[in-house]
Short mmCIF file of C-alpha atoms and ligand atoms in Angstrom, two decimals:
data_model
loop_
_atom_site.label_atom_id
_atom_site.label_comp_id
_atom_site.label_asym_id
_atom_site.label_seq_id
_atom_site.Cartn_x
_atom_site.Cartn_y
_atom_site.Cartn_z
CA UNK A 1 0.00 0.00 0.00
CA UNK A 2 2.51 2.38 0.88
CA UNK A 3 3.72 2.58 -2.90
CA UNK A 4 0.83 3.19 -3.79
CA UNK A 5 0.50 6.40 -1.56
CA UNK A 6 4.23 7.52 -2.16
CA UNK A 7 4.93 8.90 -5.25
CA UNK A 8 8.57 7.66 -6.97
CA UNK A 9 9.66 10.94 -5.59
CA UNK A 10 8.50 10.66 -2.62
CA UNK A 11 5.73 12.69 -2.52
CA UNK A 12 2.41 12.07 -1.20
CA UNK A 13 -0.05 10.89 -3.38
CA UNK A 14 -3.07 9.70 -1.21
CA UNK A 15 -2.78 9.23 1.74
CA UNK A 16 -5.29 5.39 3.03
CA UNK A 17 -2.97 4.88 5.98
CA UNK A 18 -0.17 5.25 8.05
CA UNK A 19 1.36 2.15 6.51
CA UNK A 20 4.82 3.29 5.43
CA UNK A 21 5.43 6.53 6.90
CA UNK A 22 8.86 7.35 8.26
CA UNK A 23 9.24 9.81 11.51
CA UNK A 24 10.32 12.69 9.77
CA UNK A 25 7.36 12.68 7.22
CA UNK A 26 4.88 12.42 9.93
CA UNK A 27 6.57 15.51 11.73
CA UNK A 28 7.02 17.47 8.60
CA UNK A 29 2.82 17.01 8.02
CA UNK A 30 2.36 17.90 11.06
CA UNK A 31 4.75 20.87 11.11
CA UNK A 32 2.75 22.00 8.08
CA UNK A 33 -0.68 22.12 10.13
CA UNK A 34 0.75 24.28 12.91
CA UNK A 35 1.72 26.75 10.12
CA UNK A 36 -1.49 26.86 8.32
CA UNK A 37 -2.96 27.06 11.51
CA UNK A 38 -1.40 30.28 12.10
CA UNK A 39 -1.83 31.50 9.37
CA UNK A 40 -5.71 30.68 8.58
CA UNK A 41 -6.22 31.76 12.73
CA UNK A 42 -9.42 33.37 12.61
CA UNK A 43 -11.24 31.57 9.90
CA UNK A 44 -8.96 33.86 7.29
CA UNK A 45 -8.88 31.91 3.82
CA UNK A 46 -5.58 30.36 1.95
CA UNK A 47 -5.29 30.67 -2.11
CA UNK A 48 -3.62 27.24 -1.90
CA UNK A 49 -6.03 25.58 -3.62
CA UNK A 50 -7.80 27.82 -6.04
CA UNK A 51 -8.97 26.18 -8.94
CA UNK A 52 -9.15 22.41 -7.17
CA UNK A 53 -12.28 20.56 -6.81
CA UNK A 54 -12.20 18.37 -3.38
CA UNK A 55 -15.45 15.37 -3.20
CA UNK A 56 -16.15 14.65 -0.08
CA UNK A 57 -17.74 10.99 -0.28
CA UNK A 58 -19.16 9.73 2.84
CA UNK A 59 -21.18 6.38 2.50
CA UNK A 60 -20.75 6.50 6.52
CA UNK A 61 -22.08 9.01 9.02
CA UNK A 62 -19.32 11.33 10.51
CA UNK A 63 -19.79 14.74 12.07
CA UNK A 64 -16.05 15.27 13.29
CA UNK A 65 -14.24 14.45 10.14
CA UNK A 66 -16.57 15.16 7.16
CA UNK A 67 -17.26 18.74 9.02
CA UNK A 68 -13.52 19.42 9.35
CA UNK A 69 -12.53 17.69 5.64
CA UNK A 70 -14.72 20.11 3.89
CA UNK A 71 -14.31 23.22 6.15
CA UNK A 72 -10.56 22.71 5.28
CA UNK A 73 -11.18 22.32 1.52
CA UNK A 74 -12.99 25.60 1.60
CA UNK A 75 -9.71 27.22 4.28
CA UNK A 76 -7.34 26.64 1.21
CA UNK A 77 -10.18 28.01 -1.29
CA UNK A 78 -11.33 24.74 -2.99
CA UNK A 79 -14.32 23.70 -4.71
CA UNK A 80 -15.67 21.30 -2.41
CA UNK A 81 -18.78 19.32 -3.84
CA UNK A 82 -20.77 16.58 -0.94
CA UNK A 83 -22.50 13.57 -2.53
CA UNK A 84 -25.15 12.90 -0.83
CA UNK A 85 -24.53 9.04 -0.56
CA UNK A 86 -28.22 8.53 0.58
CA UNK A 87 -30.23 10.51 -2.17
CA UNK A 88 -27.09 9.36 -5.08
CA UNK A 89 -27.19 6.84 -7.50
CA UNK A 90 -25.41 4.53 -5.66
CA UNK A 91 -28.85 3.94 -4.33
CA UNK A 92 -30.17 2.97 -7.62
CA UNK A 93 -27.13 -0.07 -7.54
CA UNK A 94 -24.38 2.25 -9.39
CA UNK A 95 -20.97 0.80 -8.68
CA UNK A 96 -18.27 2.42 -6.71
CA UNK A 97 -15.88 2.44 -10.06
CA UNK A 98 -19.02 3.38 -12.00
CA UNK A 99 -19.56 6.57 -9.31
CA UNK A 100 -16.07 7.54 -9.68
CA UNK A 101 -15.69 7.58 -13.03
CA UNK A 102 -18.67 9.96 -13.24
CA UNK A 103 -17.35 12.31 -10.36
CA UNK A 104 -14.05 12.15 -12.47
CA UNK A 105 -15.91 13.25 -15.59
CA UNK A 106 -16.14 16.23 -13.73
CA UNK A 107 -12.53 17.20 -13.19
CA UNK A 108 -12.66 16.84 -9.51
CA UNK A 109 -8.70 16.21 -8.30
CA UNK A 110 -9.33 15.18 -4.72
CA UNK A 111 -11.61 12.33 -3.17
CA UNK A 112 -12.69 12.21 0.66
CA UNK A 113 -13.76 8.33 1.18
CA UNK A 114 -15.32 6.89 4.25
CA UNK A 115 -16.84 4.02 3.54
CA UNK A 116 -17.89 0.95 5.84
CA UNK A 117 -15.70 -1.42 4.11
CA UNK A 118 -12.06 -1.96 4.76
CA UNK A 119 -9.84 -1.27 1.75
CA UNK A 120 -12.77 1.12 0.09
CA UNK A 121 -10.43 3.84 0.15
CA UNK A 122 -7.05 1.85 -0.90
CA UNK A 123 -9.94 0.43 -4.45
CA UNK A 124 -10.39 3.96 -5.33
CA UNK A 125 -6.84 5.17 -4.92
CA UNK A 126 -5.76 2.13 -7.40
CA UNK A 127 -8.62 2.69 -9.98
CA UNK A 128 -8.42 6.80 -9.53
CA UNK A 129 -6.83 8.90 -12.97
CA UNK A 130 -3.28 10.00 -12.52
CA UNK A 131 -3.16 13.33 -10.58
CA UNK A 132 -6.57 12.44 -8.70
CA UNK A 133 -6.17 11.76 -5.19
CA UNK A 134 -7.79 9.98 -2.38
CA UNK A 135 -7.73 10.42 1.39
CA UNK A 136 -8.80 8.03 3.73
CA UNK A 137 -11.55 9.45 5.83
CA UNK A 138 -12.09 5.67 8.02
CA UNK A 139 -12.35 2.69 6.10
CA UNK A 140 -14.11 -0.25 8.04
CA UNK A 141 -12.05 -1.07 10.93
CA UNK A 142 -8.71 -0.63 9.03
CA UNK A 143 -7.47 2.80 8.78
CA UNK A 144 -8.23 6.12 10.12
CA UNK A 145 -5.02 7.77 8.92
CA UNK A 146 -5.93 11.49 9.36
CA UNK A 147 -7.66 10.85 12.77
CA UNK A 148 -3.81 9.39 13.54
CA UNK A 149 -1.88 12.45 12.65
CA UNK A 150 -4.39 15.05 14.34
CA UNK A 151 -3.51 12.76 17.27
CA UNK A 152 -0.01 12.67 16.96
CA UNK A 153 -0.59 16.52 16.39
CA UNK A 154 -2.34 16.91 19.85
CA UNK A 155 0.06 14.89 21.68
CA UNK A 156 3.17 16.72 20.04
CA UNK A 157 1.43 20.51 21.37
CA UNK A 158 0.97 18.82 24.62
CA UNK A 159 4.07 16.89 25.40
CA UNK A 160 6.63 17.71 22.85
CA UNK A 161 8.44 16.01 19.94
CA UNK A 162 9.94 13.46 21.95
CA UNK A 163 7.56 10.58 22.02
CA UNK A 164 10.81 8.15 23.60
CA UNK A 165 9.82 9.81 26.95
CA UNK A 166 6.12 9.22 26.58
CA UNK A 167 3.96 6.02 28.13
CA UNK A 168 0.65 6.21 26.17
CA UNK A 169 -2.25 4.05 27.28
CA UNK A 170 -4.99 2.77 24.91
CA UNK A 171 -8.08 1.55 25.95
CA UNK A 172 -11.42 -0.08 25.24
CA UNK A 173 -12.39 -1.60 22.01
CA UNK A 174 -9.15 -2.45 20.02
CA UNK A 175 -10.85 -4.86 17.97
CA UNK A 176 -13.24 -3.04 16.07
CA UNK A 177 -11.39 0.04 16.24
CA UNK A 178 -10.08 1.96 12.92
CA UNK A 179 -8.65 4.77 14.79
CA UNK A 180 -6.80 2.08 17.51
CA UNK A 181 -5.06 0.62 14.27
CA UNK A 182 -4.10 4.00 12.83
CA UNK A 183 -2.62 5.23 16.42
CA UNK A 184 -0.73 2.36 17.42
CA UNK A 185 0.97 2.67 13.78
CA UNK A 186 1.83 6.21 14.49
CA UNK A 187 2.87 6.32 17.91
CA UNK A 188 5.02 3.29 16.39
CA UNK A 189 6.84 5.23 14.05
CA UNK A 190 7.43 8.20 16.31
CA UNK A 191 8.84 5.67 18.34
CA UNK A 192 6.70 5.55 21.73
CA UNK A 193 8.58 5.31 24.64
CA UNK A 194 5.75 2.55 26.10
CA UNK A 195 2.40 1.44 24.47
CA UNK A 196 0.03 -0.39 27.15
CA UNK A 197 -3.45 -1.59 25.28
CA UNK A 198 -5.87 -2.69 27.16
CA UNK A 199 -9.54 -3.81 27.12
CA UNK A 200 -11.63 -7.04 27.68
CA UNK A 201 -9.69 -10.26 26.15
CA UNK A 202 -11.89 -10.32 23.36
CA UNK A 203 -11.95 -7.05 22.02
CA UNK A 204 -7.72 -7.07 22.52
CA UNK A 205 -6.42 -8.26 19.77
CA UNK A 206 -2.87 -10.67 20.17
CA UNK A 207 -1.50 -9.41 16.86
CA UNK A 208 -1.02 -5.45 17.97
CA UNK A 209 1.82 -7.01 20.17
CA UNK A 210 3.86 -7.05 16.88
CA UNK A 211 4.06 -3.52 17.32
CA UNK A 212 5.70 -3.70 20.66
CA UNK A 213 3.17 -2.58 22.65
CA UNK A 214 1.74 -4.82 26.19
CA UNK A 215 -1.83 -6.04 26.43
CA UNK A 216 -3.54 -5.51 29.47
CA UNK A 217 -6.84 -6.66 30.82
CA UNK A 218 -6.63 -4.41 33.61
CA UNK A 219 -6.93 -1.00 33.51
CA UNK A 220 -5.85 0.19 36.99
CA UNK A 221 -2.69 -1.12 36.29
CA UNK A 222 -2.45 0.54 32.92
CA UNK A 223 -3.07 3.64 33.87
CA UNK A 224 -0.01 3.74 36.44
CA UNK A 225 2.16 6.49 35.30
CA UNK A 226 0.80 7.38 31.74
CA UNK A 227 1.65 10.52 30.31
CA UNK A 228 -1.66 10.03 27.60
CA UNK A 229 -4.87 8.18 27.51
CA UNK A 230 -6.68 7.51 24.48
CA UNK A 231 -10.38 6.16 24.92
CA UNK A 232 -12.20 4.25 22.57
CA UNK A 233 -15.88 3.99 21.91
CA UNK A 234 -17.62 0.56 22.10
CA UNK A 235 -18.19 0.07 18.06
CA UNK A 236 -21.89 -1.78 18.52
CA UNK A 237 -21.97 -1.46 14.47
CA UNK A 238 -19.11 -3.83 13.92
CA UNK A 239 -19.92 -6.22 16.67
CA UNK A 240 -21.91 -9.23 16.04
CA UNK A 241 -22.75 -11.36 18.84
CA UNK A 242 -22.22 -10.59 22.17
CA UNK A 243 -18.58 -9.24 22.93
CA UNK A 244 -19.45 -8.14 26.42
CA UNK A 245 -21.79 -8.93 29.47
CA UNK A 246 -23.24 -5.24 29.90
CA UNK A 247 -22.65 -2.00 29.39
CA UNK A 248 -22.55 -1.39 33.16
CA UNK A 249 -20.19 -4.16 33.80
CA UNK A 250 -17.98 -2.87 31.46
CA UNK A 251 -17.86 0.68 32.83
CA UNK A 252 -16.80 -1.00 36.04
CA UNK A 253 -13.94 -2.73 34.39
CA UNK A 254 -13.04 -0.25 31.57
CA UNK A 255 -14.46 2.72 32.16
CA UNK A 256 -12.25 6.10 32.92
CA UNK A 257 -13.51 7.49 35.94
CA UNK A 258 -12.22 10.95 38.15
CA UNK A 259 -10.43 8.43 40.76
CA UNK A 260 -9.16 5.55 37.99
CA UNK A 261 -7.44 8.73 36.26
CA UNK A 262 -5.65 9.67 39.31
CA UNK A 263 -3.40 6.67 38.87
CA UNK A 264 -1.82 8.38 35.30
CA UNK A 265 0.46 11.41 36.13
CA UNK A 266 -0.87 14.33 37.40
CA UNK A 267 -0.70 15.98 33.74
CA UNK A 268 -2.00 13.00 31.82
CA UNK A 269 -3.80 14.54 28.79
CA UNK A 270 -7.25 12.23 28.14
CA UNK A 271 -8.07 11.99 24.43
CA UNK A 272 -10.97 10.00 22.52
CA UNK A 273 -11.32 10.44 18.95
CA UNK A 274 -15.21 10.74 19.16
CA UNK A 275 -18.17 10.20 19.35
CA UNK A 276 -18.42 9.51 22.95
CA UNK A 277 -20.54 7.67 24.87
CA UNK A 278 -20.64 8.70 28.41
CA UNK A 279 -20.79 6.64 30.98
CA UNK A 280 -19.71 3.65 29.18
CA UNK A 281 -16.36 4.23 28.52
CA UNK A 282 -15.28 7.78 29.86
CA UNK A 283 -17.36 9.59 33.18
CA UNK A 284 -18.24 12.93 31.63
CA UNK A 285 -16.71 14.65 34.22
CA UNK A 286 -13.57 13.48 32.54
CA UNK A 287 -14.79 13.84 29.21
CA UNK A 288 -14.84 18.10 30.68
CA UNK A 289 -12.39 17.85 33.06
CA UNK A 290 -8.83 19.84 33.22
CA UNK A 291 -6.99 16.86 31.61
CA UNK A 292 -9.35 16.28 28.47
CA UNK A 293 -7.52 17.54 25.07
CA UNK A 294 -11.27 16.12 23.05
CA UNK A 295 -12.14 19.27 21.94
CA UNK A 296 -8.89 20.42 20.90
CA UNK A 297 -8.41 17.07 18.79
CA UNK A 298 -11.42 18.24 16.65
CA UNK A 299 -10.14 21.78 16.44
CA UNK A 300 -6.69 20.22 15.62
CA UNK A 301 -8.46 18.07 12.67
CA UNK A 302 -9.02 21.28 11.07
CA UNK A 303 -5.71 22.02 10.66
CA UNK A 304 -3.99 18.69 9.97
CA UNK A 305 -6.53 18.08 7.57
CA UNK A 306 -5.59 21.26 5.59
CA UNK A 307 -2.12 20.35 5.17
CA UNK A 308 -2.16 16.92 4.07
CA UNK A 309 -4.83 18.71 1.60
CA UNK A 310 -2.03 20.99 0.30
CA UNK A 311 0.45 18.06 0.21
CA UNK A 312 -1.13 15.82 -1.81
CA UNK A 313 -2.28 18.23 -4.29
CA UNK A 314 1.29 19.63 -4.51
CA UNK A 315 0.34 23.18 -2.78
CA UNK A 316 3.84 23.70 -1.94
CA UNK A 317 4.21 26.99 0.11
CA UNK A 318 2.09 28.97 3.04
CA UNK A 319 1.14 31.87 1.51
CA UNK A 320 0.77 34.87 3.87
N1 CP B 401 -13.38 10.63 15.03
C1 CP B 401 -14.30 10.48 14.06
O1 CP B 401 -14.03 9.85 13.04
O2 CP B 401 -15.49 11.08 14.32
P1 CP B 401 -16.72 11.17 13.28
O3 CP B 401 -17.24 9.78 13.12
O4 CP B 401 -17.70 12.11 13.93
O5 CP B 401 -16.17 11.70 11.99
#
């Protein structure tokens, strides 16, 4: 996958997920946001992208990222067109291929996919013309690449560049989780100081120990010392059969409560990528307490968003 997102050059071409990715490009996309942030401060508008035409193609409901995906198109001055998946013709039994090759009749250069189905985004980015590209916006429990770098972006503000002297927690749903997969990839290549997941045995997959990090099925003891927690939501959609005894039970177990966070440092930032449900896996007064960064990750998306924008469509320079 990775070749197909890197150019020969090295340039990005889509971007489907993290897969790939050395250190330095991660930090260099993210250095990127923090500029256009200052510079678009205020809601001011970029030319970057004059003259582009960005589709933002959701076949799966999102407020955070589709929101943030198309407010950043219009930032850098873009076209930005929305199918509306539900009232399109892929209601009628149109094909995928068959829908892009109309929206490419068009001249649009830039495709936002979310789509329930892993690899959606990775099919359009190998059947897309040349100079079309194709983000990832969340494809089925695989990737969630952007999601990834606006957390990496968060973490960075917060803690610094040095993610050696970091121990990051995960917790909650691994299994089903898109965002989990795109996180642990990151923090991977940035080269985490200590990656603890943890969540009930069956939603913990064995294979993320490849990446170095330690399972645990209990979170007290996870949470001893972390410098960052990242909640997940319980993903219902993708469960079939019953993964879990109750929703109570597993707030009990798994849930992030005032007193369970007083186990992390004192200046543990608590993320969750959204939507929430609280009081199954977070206590809301957690959710909007003095350690929760969750509303800054969405504000962040805004920004990170913009500049892999600009980078895959070859917008090389900040213009003031
Ligand atoms: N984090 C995230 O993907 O949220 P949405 O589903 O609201 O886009």
């Amino acid at each position: 996958m990775s070749r197909l997102q890197f150019a020969p050059d090295g340039q990005l071409r889509h971007l489907l997920s993290i897969d790939g990715f050395k250190p330095a490009q991660i930090h260099a996309l993210l250095d990127r946001a923090e500029g256009l942030r200052s510079s678009t401060g205020g809601a001011r508008k970029l030319p970057l992208l004059r003259g582009k035409t960005v589709v933002s193609l959701f076949f799966e409901n999102s407020t955070r990222t589709r929101t943030t995906f198309e407010l950043a198109a219009s930032r850098l001055s873009a076209d930005v067109v929305t199918l509306d998946v539900a009232s399109s013709s892929t209601k009628k039994g149109e094909s995928l291929l068959d829908t892009l090759a109309a929206l490419e009749a068009m001249n649009c250069d830039l495709f936002v996919v979310r789509h329930a189905a892993s690899g959606a985004a990775e099919f359009f980015a190998r059947h897309a013309a040349a100079g079309v590209s194709v983000l990832n916006a969340g494809d089925g429990r695989h990737a969630h690449p952007t999601q990834a770098l606006l957390d990496m972006f968060t973490i960075r503000q917060h803690k610094g560049a040095d993610f050696g002297q970091l121990r990051v927690a995960i917790v909650g749903d691994l299994l089903h989780s898109r965002v989990a997969r795109s996180d642990i990839q990151a923090l991977s290549v940035l080269g985490v100081g200590e990656l603890r997941l943890v969540g009930p045995r069956a939603l913990l997959p064995d294979a993320f120990a490849d990446f170095g990090a330690s399972l645990y099925g209990d979170l007290d003891l996870a949470l001893k010392d972390c410098d960052v927690v990242i909640m997940l939501r319980l993903q219902r959609e993708r469960m079939r059969g019953a993964f879990l005894p109750s929703e109570g039970e597993y707030y009990r177990r798994y849930g992030l409560s005032e007193s369970r966070l007083k186990l992390a440092k004192p200046d543990c930032i608590v993320m969750h990528p959204g939507p929430m449900n609280r009081g199954v896996e977070i206590a809301s007064s957690v959710a909007d307490g003095p350690n929760s960064v969750i509303q800054e990750q969405v504000s962040n998306g805004l920004a990170v968003r913009m500049a892999v924008m600009a980078t895959v469509l070859g917008a090389r320079t900040v213009q003031p």
